[in-house]
Short mmCIF file of C-alpha atoms in Angstrom, two decimals:
data_model
loop_
_atom_site.label_atom_id
_atom_site.label_comp_id
_atom_site.label_asym_id
_atom_site.label_seq_id
_atom_site.Cartn_x
_atom_site.Cartn_y
_atom_site.Cartn_z
CA MET A 1 0.00 0.00 0.00
CA ILE A 2 2.87 2.36 0.82
CA GLY A 3 4.38 1.52 -2.57
CA HIS A 4 1.19 2.58 -4.25
CA ILE A 5 1.24 5.98 -2.49
CA ILE A 6 4.92 6.56 -3.42
CA GLN A 7 4.20 5.69 -7.05
CA ALA A 8 1.22 8.14 -7.13
CA ASN A 9 3.42 10.93 -5.68
CA ARG A 10 6.13 10.28 -8.32
CA LEU A 11 3.51 10.63 -11.04
CA LYS A 12 2.32 13.95 -9.58
CA ILE A 13 5.86 15.29 -9.39
CA LEU A 14 6.58 14.24 -12.97
CA LEU A 15 3.40 15.89 -14.33
CA GLY A 16 4.06 19.09 -12.32
CA THR A 17 7.60 19.30 -13.74
CA ALA A 18 6.27 18.87 -17.31
CA CYS A 19 3.73 21.68 -16.79
CA ILE A 20 6.40 24.05 -15.46
CA ALA A 21 8.66 23.27 -18.44
CA LEU A 22 5.87 23.94 -20.96
CA ALA A 23 4.93 27.20 -19.23
CA SER A 24 8.53 28.44 -19.36
CA ILE A 25 8.83 27.59 -23.08
CA ILE A 26 5.61 29.51 -23.84
CA GLY A 27 6.81 32.45 -21.75
CA LEU A 28 10.12 32.59 -23.67
CA GLN A 29 8.27 32.55 -27.01
CA ILE A 30 6.00 35.42 -25.95
CA GLY A 31 8.95 37.44 -24.64
CA THR A 32 10.97 37.11 -27.84
CA ASP A 33 7.96 37.99 -30.05
CA GLU A 34 7.55 41.32 -28.22
CA LYS A 35 11.17 42.32 -28.81
CA ARG A 36 11.07 41.74 -32.58
CA PRO A 37 10.32 44.85 -34.67
CA VAL A 38 7.31 44.65 -36.91
CA ARG A 39 8.12 45.25 -40.55
CA ALA A 40 5.60 46.77 -42.89
CA ALA A 41 5.14 45.17 -46.28
CA PRO A 42 6.83 47.13 -49.06
CA VAL A 43 4.48 49.29 -51.11
CA GLN A 44 4.97 49.52 -54.84
CA VAL A 45 3.79 52.65 -56.60
CA VAL A 46 2.84 52.16 -60.21
CA GLU A 47 2.91 55.27 -62.33
CA GLU A 48 0.88 55.62 -65.49
CA PRO A 49 2.79 56.61 -68.55
CA GLU A 50 2.18 60.22 -69.50
CA ASP A 51 2.88 59.95 -73.17
CA GLU A 52 -0.23 57.91 -74.07
CA GLU A 53 -3.12 59.90 -75.47
CA ALA A 54 -6.43 59.87 -73.63
CA VAL A 55 -8.91 57.48 -75.18
CA GLU A 56 -12.29 58.98 -75.90
CA ILE A 57 -15.33 56.73 -75.96
CA GLU A 58 -18.23 57.82 -78.05
CA VAL A 59 -21.66 57.09 -76.60
CA ALA A 60 -24.62 56.95 -78.91
CA ASP A 61 -27.26 59.53 -78.17
CA PHE A 62 -30.21 57.99 -76.28
CA ASP A 63 -33.43 59.86 -75.98
CA MET A 64 -36.20 58.50 -73.77
CA ASN A 65 -39.66 58.47 -75.30
CA PRO A 66 -42.21 60.67 -73.57
CA ARG A 67 -44.16 59.02 -70.79
CA SER A 68 -47.42 59.39 -72.67
CA ASP A 69 -46.15 56.72 -75.11
CA TYR A 70 -46.36 54.16 -72.26
CA ASP A 71 -49.87 54.99 -70.99
CA GLU A 72 -51.41 52.01 -72.77
CA VAL A 73 -48.88 49.65 -71.21
CA VAL A 74 -49.59 51.03 -67.74
CA GLU A 75 -53.36 50.70 -68.19
CA ARG A 76 -53.19 46.98 -68.94
CA PRO A 77 -52.89 44.95 -65.73
CA LEU A 78 -49.79 42.79 -65.72
CA PHE A 79 -51.21 39.84 -63.79
CA HIS A 80 -54.58 39.49 -65.59
CA GLU A 81 -54.84 36.80 -68.20
CA SER A 82 -56.56 38.98 -70.81
CA ARG A 83 -54.40 42.06 -70.16
CA ARG A 84 -57.45 44.21 -71.02
CA PRO A 85 -57.73 47.61 -69.31
CA VAL A 86 -59.78 47.49 -66.13
CA VAL A 87 -63.00 49.41 -66.35
CA ALA A 88 -63.70 51.13 -63.05
CA GLU A 89 -67.15 50.40 -61.72
CA GLU A 90 -69.10 53.27 -60.30
CA ALA A 91 -69.24 53.12 -56.55
CA GLU A 92 -72.70 52.67 -55.15
CA PRO A 93 -73.75 55.43 -52.79
CA ALA A 94 -73.56 54.41 -49.17
CA PRO A 95 -76.92 53.33 -47.77
CA ASP A 96 -78.41 55.90 -45.45
CA VAL A 97 -78.18 54.77 -41.84
CA ALA A 98 -80.51 56.39 -39.36
CA LEU A 99 -78.69 58.14 -36.56
CA SER A 100 -80.80 56.26 -34.01
CA ALA A 101 -79.51 52.96 -35.47
CA ILE A 102 -75.85 53.88 -34.80
CA ARG A 103 -74.49 52.75 -31.44
CA LEU A 104 -71.03 53.72 -30.21
CA VAL A 105 -69.50 50.60 -28.64
CA GLY A 106 -66.03 51.92 -27.88
CA ILE A 107 -63.10 54.13 -28.82
CA LEU A 108 -59.59 52.88 -29.58
CA ASP A 109 -56.97 55.56 -28.96
CA MET A 110 -53.88 54.29 -30.75
CA PRO A 111 -51.60 57.28 -31.34
CA PRO A 112 -51.39 58.82 -33.86
CA THR A 113 -54.91 57.65 -34.84
CA LYS A 114 -58.22 57.14 -33.07
CA VAL A 115 -60.82 54.63 -34.17
CA VAL A 116 -64.46 54.27 -33.09
CA LEU A 117 -66.16 50.90 -32.73
CA ILE A 118 -69.68 51.16 -34.15
CA GLU A 119 -72.70 48.87 -34.30
CA SER A 120 -75.28 49.95 -36.86
CA ASP A 121 -78.75 48.73 -37.85
CA GLY A 122 -78.89 46.42 -34.87
CA SER A 123 -76.38 43.99 -36.40
CA PRO A 124 -73.93 42.31 -34.04
CA ARG A 125 -71.09 43.17 -36.42
CA ILE A 126 -68.78 45.87 -35.05
CA GLU A 127 -67.10 48.20 -37.53
CA ARG A 128 -63.86 50.10 -36.94
CA VAL A 129 -64.16 53.60 -38.35
CA PRO A 130 -61.34 56.19 -38.22
CA VAL A 131 -61.72 59.98 -38.58
CA GLY A 132 -62.79 60.94 -42.10
CA GLU A 133 -64.43 57.58 -42.93
CA LYS A 134 -68.16 57.12 -43.38
CA ILE A 135 -70.87 55.25 -41.50
CA GLY A 136 -73.60 55.09 -44.09
CA ALA A 137 -74.07 58.71 -45.20
CA TRP A 138 -72.59 60.06 -41.94
CA SER A 139 -68.92 61.04 -41.84
CA VAL A 140 -66.79 60.80 -38.68
CA GLU A 141 -65.54 64.33 -38.03
CA GLU A 142 -64.02 64.10 -34.57
CA ILE A 143 -63.39 61.43 -31.95
CA ALA A 144 -63.28 62.55 -28.33
CA ARG A 145 -62.58 60.53 -25.19
CA ASP A 146 -66.18 59.41 -24.66
CA ARG A 147 -68.05 60.52 -27.79
CA VAL A 148 -67.92 60.76 -31.57
CA ILE A 149 -69.09 63.68 -33.71
CA LEU A 150 -70.78 62.75 -37.00
CA VAL A 151 -71.52 65.08 -39.92
CA LYS A 152 -73.98 64.64 -42.79
CA GLY A 153 -74.21 67.68 -45.03
CA GLU A 154 -75.15 70.55 -42.72
CA GLN A 155 -76.31 68.23 -39.92
CA ARG A 156 -73.95 67.64 -37.03
CA SER A 157 -74.63 65.07 -34.32
CA GLU A 158 -72.85 63.71 -31.28
CA ILE A 159 -73.09 60.12 -30.03
CA LYS A 160 -71.82 59.18 -26.57
CA ILE A 161 -70.72 55.78 -25.37
CA LYS A 162 -73.71 54.19 -23.69
CA ASP A 163 -72.97 51.64 -21.04
CA ARG A 164 -75.56 48.93 -21.17
CA ALA A 165 -76.10 47.22 -17.85
CA PRO A 166 -76.07 43.44 -18.21
CA PRO A 167 -79.44 41.77 -17.72
CA PRO A 168 -80.08 40.76 -14.11
CA VAL A 169 -79.03 37.23 -13.27
CA GLN A 170 -81.95 35.11 -12.14
CA ASP A 171 -81.44 33.11 -8.98
CA GLN A 172 -81.33 29.43 -9.88
CA ARG A 173 -81.68 28.19 -6.30
CA PRO A 174 -84.99 26.66 -5.20
CA PRO A 175 -87.19 28.87 -2.98
CA PRO A 176 -86.56 28.53 0.78
CA ARG A 177 -88.78 26.08 2.72
CA ALA A 178 -91.02 27.00 5.57
CA LYS A 179 -89.72 26.19 9.07
CA ASN A 180 -92.31 23.50 9.80
CA GLU A 181 -91.96 21.89 6.35
CA VAL A 182 -90.00 18.64 6.37
CA ALA A 183 -87.75 17.94 3.46
CA SER A 184 -88.85 14.94 1.46
CA VAL A 185 -86.26 12.21 1.56
CA PRO A 186 -86.19 9.79 -1.35
CA PRO A 187 -86.94 6.19 -0.31
CA THR A 188 -84.05 3.80 0.18
CA GLY A 189 -83.64 0.55 -1.72
CA ALA A 190 -84.94 -1.51 1.23
CA GLN A 191 -88.07 0.64 1.48
CA LEU A 192 -88.74 0.27 -2.24
CA GLY A 193 -88.27 -3.51 -2.02
CA ALA A 194 -90.74 -3.79 0.90
CA GLU A 195 -93.27 -1.67 -0.98
CA VAL A 196 -93.02 -3.88 -4.07
CA GLN A 197 -93.46 -7.08 -1.96
CA SER A 198 -96.56 -5.65 -0.25
CA LYS A 199 -98.12 -4.89 -3.63
CA GLN A 200 -97.46 -8.43 -4.87
CA ARG A 201 -99.41 -10.06 -1.98
#
């Protein structure tokens, strides 16, 4: 056992000596690299000969056609199979929505824009309408913190957010019993069996 300990110590001493030797070699290399001067690569300057004549390149004159020559190309849609000019359909006038049918649900203040959330004609669909857009024939002129101002021709109207209270919740519990009323207890299996036997006799 003592031999084993001595052998382990020899191995430690040998490895420690090898580490010290490697560290000293690396230190010498680093020290000598710092003392060497750094040489810059030589730069060669190439001079152009002065006696050659300058070469002139002639460029053909190029005149761009006027833009009006390309109007037909622009009118034809690139990604349509027929490449025929698109005929703009006339926009249908917005259906007139009664002011009483417009309900302001909410206001989204998302700087730099504000948007109103509108329900119209009793539909559950909520529309997002920014300033300048139309709700039927009414145009959104201004959006305040709790109201929207609509304009239709000379008419000007203001709609406020109306909080609708939720419908009252009905109590689902059975009505309370009177003090002298005894709660009916369902019959047990034994009671049902005895009742059936008495009926059979």
